[in-house]
mmCIF file of C-alpha atoms in Angstrom:
data_model
loop_
_atom_site.group_PDB
_atom_site.id
_atom_site.type_symbol
_atom_site.label_atom_id
_atom_site.label_comp_id
_atom_site.label_asym_id
_atom_site.label_seq_id
_atom_site.Cartn_x
_atom_site.Cartn_y
_atom_site.Cartn_z
ATOM 1 C CA MET A 1216 -54.228 -13.091 43.143
ATOM 2 C CA GLU A 1217 -56.990 -13.188 45.691
ATOM 3 C CA GLY A 1218 -56.015 -16.445 47.368
ATOM 4 C CA LEU A 1219 -52.314 -15.726 47.673
ATOM 5 C CA SER A 1220 -50.688 -15.032 50.960
ATOM 6 C CA PRO A 1221 -48.332 -12.003 51.345
ATOM 7 C CA GLU A 1222 -45.292 -14.323 51.146
ATOM 8 C CA ARG A 1223 -46.354 -15.651 47.747
ATOM 9 C CA LYS A 1224 -46.775 -12.066 46.459
ATOM 10 C CA GLU A 1225 -43.150 -11.257 47.271
ATOM 11 C CA GLU A 1226 -41.964 -14.270 45.277
ATOM 12 C CA GLY A 1227 -43.474 -12.719 42.171
ATOM 13 C CA GLN A 1228 -41.459 -9.555 42.733
ATOM 14 C CA TRP A 1229 -38.256 -11.591 42.828
ATOM 15 C CA ILE A 1230 -39.160 -13.204 39.513
ATOM 16 C CA VAL A 1231 -39.683 -9.750 37.978
ATOM 17 C CA LEU A 1232 -36.335 -8.527 39.381
ATOM 18 C CA MET A 1233 -34.469 -11.530 37.942
ATOM 19 C CA GLY A 1234 -36.173 -10.885 34.617
ATOM 20 C CA PHE A 1235 -34.765 -7.356 34.686
ATOM 21 C CA LEU A 1236 -31.249 -8.615 35.381
ATOM 22 C CA VAL A 1237 -31.368 -11.221 32.601
ATOM 23 C CA SER A 1238 -32.668 -8.706 30.093
ATOM 24 C CA ILE A 1239 -29.881 -6.256 30.987
ATOM 25 C CA GLY A 1240 -27.377 -9.071 30.419
ATOM 26 C CA ILE A 1241 -28.855 -9.789 26.991
ATOM 27 C CA PHE A 1242 -28.593 -6.085 26.114
ATOM 28 C CA PHE A 1243 -24.872 -6.124 26.729
ATOM 29 C CA LEU A 1244 -24.358 -9.288 24.679
ATOM 30 C CA ALA A 1245 -26.305 -7.750 21.806
ATOM 31 C CA LEU A 1246 -24.130 -4.649 22.007
ATOM 32 C CA ILE A 1247 -20.945 -6.739 21.702
ATOM 33 C CA LEU A 1248 -22.419 -8.771 18.857
ATOM 34 C CA SER A 1249 -23.346 -5.656 16.944
ATOM 35 C CA GLN A 1250 -19.716 -4.519 17.054
ATOM 36 C CA SER A 1251 -18.266 -7.709 15.565
ATOM 37 C CA THR A 1252 -19.636 -7.356 12.036
ATOM 38 C CA ILE A 1253 -18.606 -3.702 11.848
ATOM 39 C CA VAL A 1254 -15.103 -4.525 13.062
ATOM 40 C CA GLY A 1255 -14.673 -7.319 10.491
ATOM 41 C CA GLN A 1256 -15.899 -5.107 7.687
ATOM 42 C CA THR A 1257 -13.685 -2.123 8.433
ATOM 43 C CA THR A 1258 -10.624 -4.339 8.980
ATOM 44 C CA ALA A 1259 -11.174 -6.058 5.636
ATOM 45 C CA GLU A 1260 -11.590 -2.703 3.911
ATOM 46 C CA GLY A 1261 -8.370 -1.446 5.465
ATOM 47 C CA VAL A 1262 -6.476 -4.542 4.330
ATOM 48 C CA LEU A 1263 -7.886 -4.319 0.795
ATOM 49 C CA GLU A 1264 -6.992 -0.668 0.473
ATOM 50 C CA PHE A 1265 -3.384 -0.940 1.586
ATOM 51 C CA PRO A 1266 -1.217 -2.081 -1.364
ATOM 52 C CA LYS A 1267 1.025 -4.338 0.708
ATOM 53 C CA ASN A 1268 1.484 -6.997 -1.967
ATOM 54 C CA ASP A 1269 2.081 -4.431 -4.718
ATOM 55 C CA LEU A 1270 4.720 -2.650 -2.679
ATOM 56 C CA GLN A 1271 6.531 -5.882 -1.833
ATOM 57 C CA ASP A 1272 6.346 -7.007 -5.444
ATOM 58 C CA VAL A 1273 7.690 -3.758 -6.905
ATOM 59 C CA ARG A 1274 10.436 -3.649 -4.300
ATOM 60 C CA ALA A 1275 11.478 -7.255 -4.927
ATOM 61 C CA GLU A 1276 11.523 -6.614 -8.664
ATOM 62 C CA ILE A 1277 13.737 -3.527 -8.305
ATOM 63 C CA MET A 1278 16.148 -5.420 -6.049
ATOM 64 C CA ASP A 1279 16.228 -8.209 -8.640
ATOM 65 C CA ILE A 1280 17.139 -5.708 -11.352
ATOM 66 C CA THR A 1281 19.822 -4.264 -9.078
ATOM 67 C CA LYS A 1282 21.292 -7.732 -8.694
ATOM 68 C CA GLU A 1283 21.220 -8.358 -12.446
ATOM 69 C CA LYS A 1284 22.837 -4.976 -13.039
ATOM 70 C CA SER A 1285 25.661 -5.650 -10.618
ATOM 71 C CA MET A 1286 26.225 -9.065 -12.186
ATOM 72 C CA GLY A 1287 26.582 -7.346 -15.555
ATOM 73 C CA ALA A 1288 23.566 -9.152 -17.001
ATOM 74 C CA LEU A 1289 21.915 -5.911 -18.153
ATOM 75 C CA THR A 1290 23.320 -3.190 -20.390
ATOM 76 C CA GLN A 1291 22.443 0.424 -19.623
ATOM 77 C CA MET A 1292 20.038 0.424 -22.583
ATOM 78 C CA GLN A 1293 18.294 -2.743 -21.373
ATOM 79 C CA GLU A 1294 18.101 -1.379 -17.844
ATOM 80 C CA ASN A 1295 16.386 1.778 -19.085
ATOM 81 C CA ARG A 1296 13.867 -0.292 -21.045
ATOM 82 C CA VAL A 1297 13.128 -2.434 -17.979
ATOM 83 C CA MET A 1298 12.483 0.725 -15.985
ATOM 84 C CA GLU A 1299 10.042 1.868 -18.684
ATOM 85 C CA ASP A 1300 8.293 -1.521 -18.434
ATOM 86 C CA ILE A 1301 7.791 -1.207 -14.694
ATOM 87 C CA GLN A 1302 6.697 2.425 -14.862
ATOM 88 C CA ASN A 1303 4.233 1.921 -17.705
ATOM 89 C CA LEU A 1304 2.766 -1.330 -16.401
ATOM 90 C CA SER A 1305 2.341 0.176 -12.928
ATOM 91 C CA LEU A 1306 0.716 3.293 -14.289
ATOM 92 C CA TYR A 1307 -1.673 1.667 -16.756
ATOM 93 C CA ARG A 1308 -2.517 -1.606 -15.012
ATOM 94 C CA LYS A 1309 -2.102 -0.756 -11.307
ATOM 95 C CA SER A 1310 -2.699 3.020 -11.456
ATOM 96 C CA ALA A 1311 0.425 3.566 -9.376
ATOM 97 C CA LEU A 1312 3.324 5.866 -10.041
ATOM 98 C CA VAL A 1313 6.642 4.052 -9.575
ATOM 99 C CA GLU A 1314 10.024 5.711 -9.865
ATOM 100 C CA TYR A 1315 13.336 4.246 -8.879
ATOM 101 C CA ARG A 1316 16.998 4.922 -9.316
ATOM 102 C CA ILE A 1317 19.784 2.395 -8.970
ATOM 103 C CA GLY A 1318 22.928 4.229 -7.925
ATOM 104 C CA ASP A 1319 26.474 3.463 -8.969
ATOM 105 C CA TRP A 1320 28.609 1.077 -6.987
ATOM 106 C CA ASP A 1321 30.570 2.883 -4.274
ATOM 107 C CA PRO A 1322 33.803 0.899 -3.728
ATOM 108 C CA GLY A 1323 34.685 2.899 -0.609
ATOM 109 C CA ALA A 1324 31.442 2.185 1.204
ATOM 110 C CA GLY A 1325 30.975 -1.213 -0.445
ATOM 111 C CA ASN A 1326 27.381 -0.564 -1.400
ATOM 112 C CA ARG A 1327 25.070 1.141 -3.849
ATOM 113 C CA ILE A 1328 22.104 3.351 -3.054
ATOM 114 C CA VAL A 1329 18.701 2.382 -4.474
ATOM 115 C CA THR A 1330 15.864 4.877 -4.123
ATOM 116 C CA ILE A 1331 12.250 3.834 -4.684
ATOM 117 C CA HIS A 1332 9.212 6.059 -4.915
ATOM 118 C CA TYR A 1333 5.688 4.611 -5.032
ATOM 119 C CA ASN A 1334 2.409 6.504 -5.064
ATOM 120 C CA ASN A 1335 -0.976 5.051 -5.948
ATOM 121 C CA GLY A 1336 -3.022 8.076 -4.966
ATOM 122 C CA VAL A 1337 -3.938 6.665 -1.561
ATOM 123 C CA PHE A 1338 -0.572 5.564 -0.246
ATOM 124 C CA GLU A 1339 2.843 7.015 -0.813
ATOM 125 C CA TYR A 1340 6.009 5.070 -0.117
ATOM 126 C CA ASP A 1341 9.610 6.196 -0.328
ATOM 127 C CA GLU A 1342 12.659 4.135 0.391
ATOM 128 C CA THR A 1343 16.369 4.705 0.225
ATOM 129 C CA ALA A 1344 18.113 1.374 0.501
ATOM 130 C CA SER A 1345 21.768 0.554 0.802
ATOM 131 C CA VAL A 1346 22.375 -2.572 -1.227
ATOM 132 C CA ARG A 1347 25.556 -4.593 -0.844
ATOM 133 C CA TYR A 1348 25.607 -6.113 -4.319
ATOM 134 C CA MET B 688 -56.325 5.921 53.194
ATOM 135 C CA VAL B 689 -53.198 6.850 51.217
ATOM 136 C CA ASN B 690 -51.078 4.064 49.813
ATOM 137 C CA SER B 691 -48.231 3.767 47.332
ATOM 138 C CA ASP B 692 -49.787 1.185 44.956
ATOM 139 C CA ALA B 693 -50.340 3.628 42.106
ATOM 140 C CA GLN B 694 -46.776 4.944 42.271
ATOM 141 C CA LEU B 695 -45.424 1.406 41.955
ATOM 142 C CA TYR B 696 -47.577 0.824 38.901
ATOM 143 C CA THR B 697 -46.235 4.039 37.346
ATOM 144 C CA MET B 698 -42.645 3.037 37.969
ATOM 145 C CA GLU B 699 -43.302 -0.419 36.535
ATOM 146 C CA GLY B 700 -44.825 1.161 33.478
ATOM 147 C CA ILE B 701 -41.819 3.412 32.969
ATOM 148 C CA ALA B 702 -39.434 0.476 33.419
ATOM 149 C CA ALA B 703 -41.387 -1.602 30.901
ATOM 150 C CA GLY B 704 -41.345 1.279 28.445
ATOM 151 C CA VAL B 705 -37.585 1.700 28.776
ATOM 152 C CA ILE B 706 -37.030 -2.035 28.254
ATOM 153 C CA MET B 707 -39.193 -2.071 25.136
ATOM 154 C CA ILE B 708 -37.479 0.952 23.607
ATOM 155 C CA LEU B 709 -34.008 -0.424 24.389
ATOM 156 C CA THR B 710 -34.941 -3.813 22.950
ATOM 157 C CA ALA B 711 -36.220 -2.308 19.727
ATOM 158 C CA TYR B 712 -33.106 -0.123 19.446
ATOM 159 C CA LEU B 713 -30.692 -2.970 20.055
ATOM 160 C CA VAL B 714 -32.490 -5.478 17.843
ATOM 161 C CA LEU B 715 -32.470 -3.051 14.938
ATOM 162 C CA GLY B 716 -28.869 -2.058 15.592
ATOM 163 C CA SER B 717 -27.328 -5.457 16.223
ATOM 164 C CA THR B 718 -28.442 -7.227 13.089
ATOM 165 C CA SER B 719 -26.623 -6.236 9.937
ATOM 166 C CA VAL B 720 -27.776 -7.752 6.698
ATOM 167 C CA TYR B 721 -24.896 -9.230 4.699
ATOM 168 C CA THR B 722 -25.635 -8.075 1.181
ATOM 169 C CA PRO B 723 -23.619 -8.981 -1.952
ATOM 170 C CA GLY B 724 -22.303 -5.438 -1.952
ATOM 171 C CA ASP B 725 -20.495 -5.927 1.355
ATOM 172 C CA THR B 726 -18.356 -8.922 0.602
ATOM 173 C CA HIS B 727 -15.167 -7.183 1.581
ATOM 174 C CA ILE B 728 -14.329 -9.776 4.210
ATOM 175 C CA THR B 729 -14.284 -12.710 1.772
ATOM 176 C CA ASP B 730 -12.711 -10.518 -0.938
ATOM 177 C CA MET B 731 -9.855 -9.682 1.383
ATOM 178 C CA GLN B 732 -9.260 -13.368 2.147
ATOM 179 C CA LEU B 733 -9.379 -14.345 -1.526
ATOM 180 C CA GLU B 734 -7.053 -11.515 -2.523
ATOM 181 C CA GLN B 735 -4.544 -12.441 0.153
ATOM 182 C CA VAL B 736 -4.572 -16.112 -0.828
ATOM 183 C CA GLY B 737 -4.186 -15.247 -4.508
ATOM 184 C CA ALA B 738 -1.302 -12.863 -3.870
ATOM 185 C CA ASP B 739 0.400 -15.481 -1.708
ATOM 186 C CA VAL B 740 0.020 -18.155 -4.383
ATOM 187 C CA LEU B 741 1.591 -15.856 -6.987
ATOM 188 C CA LYS B 742 4.390 -15.053 -4.560
ATOM 189 C CA ILE B 743 5.095 -18.749 -3.985
ATOM 190 C CA MET B 744 5.064 -19.399 -7.734
ATOM 191 C CA ASP B 745 7.489 -16.512 -8.290
ATOM 192 C CA THR B 746 9.976 -17.788 -5.727
ATOM 193 C CA PRO B 747 12.880 -19.616 -7.383
ATOM 194 C CA PRO B 748 14.232 -22.805 -5.803
ATOM 195 C CA ASP B 749 17.681 -21.177 -5.638
ATOM 196 C CA LEU B 750 19.508 -18.129 -6.942
ATOM 197 C CA ASN B 751 20.659 -19.803 -10.156
ATOM 198 C CA ASN B 752 17.218 -20.914 -11.320
ATOM 199 C CA ALA B 753 14.179 -19.135 -12.685
ATOM 200 C CA SER B 754 10.941 -19.326 -10.704
ATOM 201 C CA GLU B 755 8.037 -21.446 -11.916
ATOM 202 C CA LEU B 756 6.089 -18.325 -12.854
ATOM 203 C CA GLU B 757 8.996 -16.993 -14.902
ATOM 204 C CA LYS B 758 9.244 -20.305 -16.766
ATOM 205 C CA ILE B 759 5.493 -20.345 -17.375
ATOM 206 C CA VAL B 760 5.493 -16.815 -18.807
ATOM 207 C CA ALA B 761 8.622 -17.473 -20.860
ATOM 208 C CA THR B 762 7.013 -20.503 -22.495
ATOM 209 C CA ASN B 763 3.444 -19.091 -22.458
ATOM 210 C CA ASP B 764 2.286 -22.304 -20.807
ATOM 211 C CA GLY B 765 -1.313 -21.745 -19.690
ATOM 212 C CA ALA B 766 -1.975 -25.388 -18.822
ATOM 213 C CA ARG B 767 0.957 -25.472 -16.414
ATOM 214 C CA PHE B 768 -0.163 -22.177 -14.890
ATOM 215 C CA HIS B 769 -3.627 -23.505 -14.199
ATOM 216 C CA GLN B 770 -2.241 -26.734 -12.812
ATOM 217 C CA LEU B 771 0.074 -24.945 -10.381
ATOM 218 C CA PHE B 772 -2.036 -21.955 -9.412
ATOM 219 C CA TRP B 773 -5.388 -23.683 -9.139
ATOM 220 C CA GLU B 774 -4.758 -27.345 -8.423
ATOM 221 C CA THR B 775 -1.493 -27.311 -6.497
ATOM 222 C CA TYR B 776 -1.829 -24.174 -4.398
ATOM 223 C CA LEU B 777 -5.313 -22.664 -4.392
ATOM 224 C CA MET B 778 -7.206 -25.940 -4.095
ATOM 225 C CA SER B 779 -4.496 -27.814 -2.277
ATOM 226 C CA GLY B 780 -4.910 -30.810 -0.011
ATOM 227 C CA GLU B 781 -8.349 -31.920 0.999
ATOM 228 C CA ILE B 782 -10.221 -29.393 -1.081
ATOM 229 C CA ALA B 783 -8.566 -30.653 -4.247
ATOM 230 C CA ALA B 784 -9.467 -34.204 -3.374
ATOM 231 C CA GLN B 785 -13.123 -33.226 -3.138
ATOM 232 C CA LYS B 786 -13.145 -31.074 -6.244
ATOM 233 C CA THR B 787 -11.652 -33.147 -8.991
ATOM 234 C CA THR B 788 -13.384 -31.181 -11.708
ATOM 235 C CA ARG B 789 -12.780 -27.570 -12.569
ATOM 236 C CA THR B 790 -16.481 -26.751 -12.681
ATOM 237 C CA GLY B 791 -18.978 -26.683 -9.870
ATOM 238 C CA SER B 792 -19.064 -24.266 -7.014
ATOM 239 C CA SER B 793 -15.498 -23.120 -6.706
ATOM 240 C CA ILE B 794 -13.049 -20.334 -7.475
ATOM 241 C CA ILE B 795 -12.580 -19.547 -11.141
ATOM 242 C CA THR B 796 -9.395 -17.894 -12.347
ATOM 243 C CA ASN B 797 -8.474 -16.001 -15.482
ATOM 244 C CA ALA B 798 -4.819 -15.135 -16.053
ATOM 245 C CA THR B 799 -3.599 -12.432 -18.397
ATOM 246 C CA VAL B 800 -0.038 -11.311 -19.099
ATOM 247 C CA TYR B 801 0.520 -7.623 -19.788
ATOM 248 C CA TYR B 802 3.649 -6.329 -21.467
ATOM 249 C CA HIS B 803 5.002 -2.996 -22.568
ATOM 250 C CA TYR B 804 6.506 -2.186 -25.932
ATOM 251 C CA THR B 805 7.235 0.940 -27.908
ATOM 252 C CA ASP B 806 5.167 1.638 -30.964
ATOM 253 C CA ALA B 807 7.698 3.259 -33.316
ATOM 254 C CA SER B 808 5.429 3.496 -36.349
ATOM 255 C CA ASP B 809 5.859 7.262 -36.061
ATOM 256 C CA PRO B 810 9.624 7.553 -35.526
ATOM 257 C CA LEU B 811 9.375 11.158 -34.338
ATOM 258 C CA ASN B 812 6.844 10.313 -31.656
ATOM 259 C CA PRO B 813 7.266 6.775 -30.293
ATOM 260 C CA GLN B 814 4.440 5.767 -27.991
ATOM 261 C CA PRO B 815 4.459 3.318 -25.098
ATOM 262 C CA VAL B 816 1.861 0.593 -25.573
ATOM 263 C CA ILE B 817 0.504 -1.773 -22.929
ATOM 264 C CA GLN B 818 -0.911 -4.949 -24.355
ATOM 265 C CA GLY B 819 -2.110 -8.185 -22.833
ATOM 266 C CA TYR B 820 -2.676 -11.738 -23.901
ATOM 267 C CA GLN B 821 -4.528 -14.525 -22.175
ATOM 268 C CA LEU B 822 -2.351 -17.000 -20.333
ATOM 269 C CA SER B 823 -5.052 -19.217 -18.849
ATOM 270 C CA LYS B 824 -8.715 -19.190 -19.779
ATOM 271 C CA PRO B 825 -11.569 -19.532 -17.262
ATOM 272 C CA LEU B 826 -13.855 -22.512 -17.870
ATOM 273 C CA ILE B 827 -16.913 -20.456 -17.005
ATOM 274 C CA PRO B 828 -17.016 -16.954 -18.454
ATOM 275 C CA TYR B 829 -17.298 -14.099 -15.995
ATOM 276 C CA SER B 830 -20.910 -12.963 -15.787
ATOM 277 C CA GLY B 831 -20.039 -9.563 -14.363
ATOM 278 C CA SER B 832 -22.144 -9.892 -11.223
ATOM 279 C CA GLU B 833 -19.912 -11.980 -8.951
ATOM 280 C CA PRO B 834 -17.539 -10.029 -6.743
ATOM 281 C CA GLY B 835 -14.049 -10.659 -8.069
ATOM 282 C CA VAL B 836 -10.534 -9.764 -7.034
ATOM 283 C CA ARG B 837 -7.434 -9.060 -9.090
ATOM 284 C CA VAL B 838 -3.945 -10.065 -8.006
ATOM 285 C CA THR B 839 -0.787 -9.245 -9.918
ATOM 286 C CA ARG B 840 2.873 -10.131 -9.978
ATOM 287 C CA TYR B 841 5.793 -8.697 -11.925
ATOM 288 C CA VAL B 842 7.851 -11.302 -13.714
ATOM 289 C CA ASN B 843 11.319 -11.071 -15.251
ATOM 290 C CA VAL B 844 11.604 -12.389 -18.763
ATOM 291 C CA THR B 845 15.065 -12.664 -20.315
ATOM 292 C CA ALA B 846 14.107 -12.981 -23.990
ATOM 293 C CA ARG B 847 11.066 -13.435 -26.196
ATOM 294 C CA ASN B 848 11.746 -17.007 -27.193
ATOM 295 C CA THR B 849 13.140 -19.125 -24.471
ATOM 296 C CA THR B 850 15.430 -22.056 -24.943
ATOM 297 C CA ASP B 851 14.453 -23.575 -21.602
ATOM 298 C CA CYS B 852 11.302 -25.578 -22.158
ATOM 299 C CA SER B 853 11.523 -27.812 -19.101
ATOM 300 C CA SER B 854 8.270 -26.456 -17.688
ATOM 301 C CA CYS B 855 6.094 -27.269 -20.710
ATOM 302 C CA CYS B 856 7.700 -30.595 -21.547
ATOM 303 C CA PRO B 857 7.982 -32.975 -18.608
ATOM 304 C CA ILE B 858 10.023 -35.665 -20.367
ATOM 305 C CA PRO B 859 13.441 -34.650 -21.765
ATOM 306 C CA PRO B 860 14.824 -34.162 -24.385
ATOM 307 C CA CYS B 861 12.648 -31.113 -24.981
ATOM 308 C CA ASP B 862 12.145 -29.209 -28.185
ATOM 309 C CA PRO B 863 11.571 -25.468 -27.590
ATOM 310 C CA ALA B 864 9.712 -25.292 -30.895
ATOM 311 C CA LEU B 865 6.890 -27.336 -29.385
ATOM 312 C CA CYS B 866 6.281 -24.821 -26.585
ATOM 313 C CA PRO B 867 3.543 -22.210 -27.021
ATOM 314 C CA LYS B 868 4.942 -18.868 -28.107
ATOM 315 C CA MET B 869 4.463 -15.297 -26.946
ATOM 316 C CA PRO B 870 2.760 -12.815 -29.301
ATOM 317 C CA ALA B 871 4.913 -11.265 -32.015
ATOM 318 C CA THR B 872 4.771 -7.737 -30.585
ATOM 319 C CA VAL B 873 6.647 -8.796 -27.446
ATOM 320 C CA GLU B 874 10.100 -7.250 -27.800
ATOM 321 C CA ASP B 875 13.048 -9.613 -27.756
ATOM 322 C CA ARG B 876 14.960 -8.214 -24.784
ATOM 323 C CA PRO B 877 15.167 -8.654 -21.008
ATOM 324 C CA GLN B 878 11.927 -7.189 -19.717
ATOM 325 C CA VAL B 879 9.363 -7.110 -16.958
ATOM 326 C CA MET B 880 5.859 -8.434 -17.593
ATOM 327 C CA LEU B 881 2.815 -8.276 -15.368
ATOM 328 C CA VAL B 882 0.857 -11.442 -14.638
ATOM 329 C CA GLU B 883 -2.668 -10.479 -13.688
ATOM 330 C CA VAL B 884 -4.984 -13.100 -12.216
ATOM 331 C CA PHE B 885 -8.654 -12.329 -11.880
ATOM 332 C CA MET B 886 -10.441 -14.613 -9.417
ATOM 333 C CA TRP B 887 -14.081 -14.974 -8.549
ATOM 334 C CA LYS B 888 -16.412 -17.439 -6.877
ATOM 335 C CA ALA B 889 -18.833 -19.138 -9.217
#
């Protein structure tokens, strides 16, 4: 840089300073980018682990049986066998413990109490529902 | 004469060193290699879609009718299951128009129905038995290496042999004898069966 005047030398320093700023900006973008894959992965794992669909399915099935029971479509014997179906299939195919009890119709309150217990080793769910049929 | 040139060079050197170390750290940290073992994101999407399809199929049109899935299980109609699950819902719309064949690069499904019965061969000690039969076969067998997901749905079945064969016979009058039958060990009573669909990308 022999032939350069002092003014030209200062221009070079500005270029270096701008280079610093740009590289700092890229650092921050890379930081944000590195978070995105981790976030997607952990969210997906959380969704996969939570048995949302199984819970909804078991619950809907029990409410269906409650409806059939109140319509008189199931005898006590048949109802017990259906409960064995759900318990055994849940235990052996879904590795989840399911217990439920459909209470008797309470004419005074106009409802029946249905209790559901679900436990698959990771999540436990208990519900006491008041059913109006 | 004392000047500050050397000090500036030192500071520049330190700054350059910091930048290089930070760059190496961030480059190594920001790239994550997407290996076949970490396909949780696509697995989650596939599982959700599959569970939703089963839920739609198990929703009756009204309170007095059985759902499509119940009719399919009652008549053991694998062809109808594949048509609804795969063609109508999973590969609906534009995707179905592009994929008119079942093969090729797409999602393969295998459906099994599990049921529970009591083995009373020893009357003093009856045992619960869980058994399954294939409802719908995959066209390509599962190799064991593709990541797959399993979705299930409980289905109400009123009796072993149904008299309603509207799902397996599109043109009335229907003959229930022509419908495929459930295995003989299925007990003839109102019961709950488990439809299990295994899905993977081939």
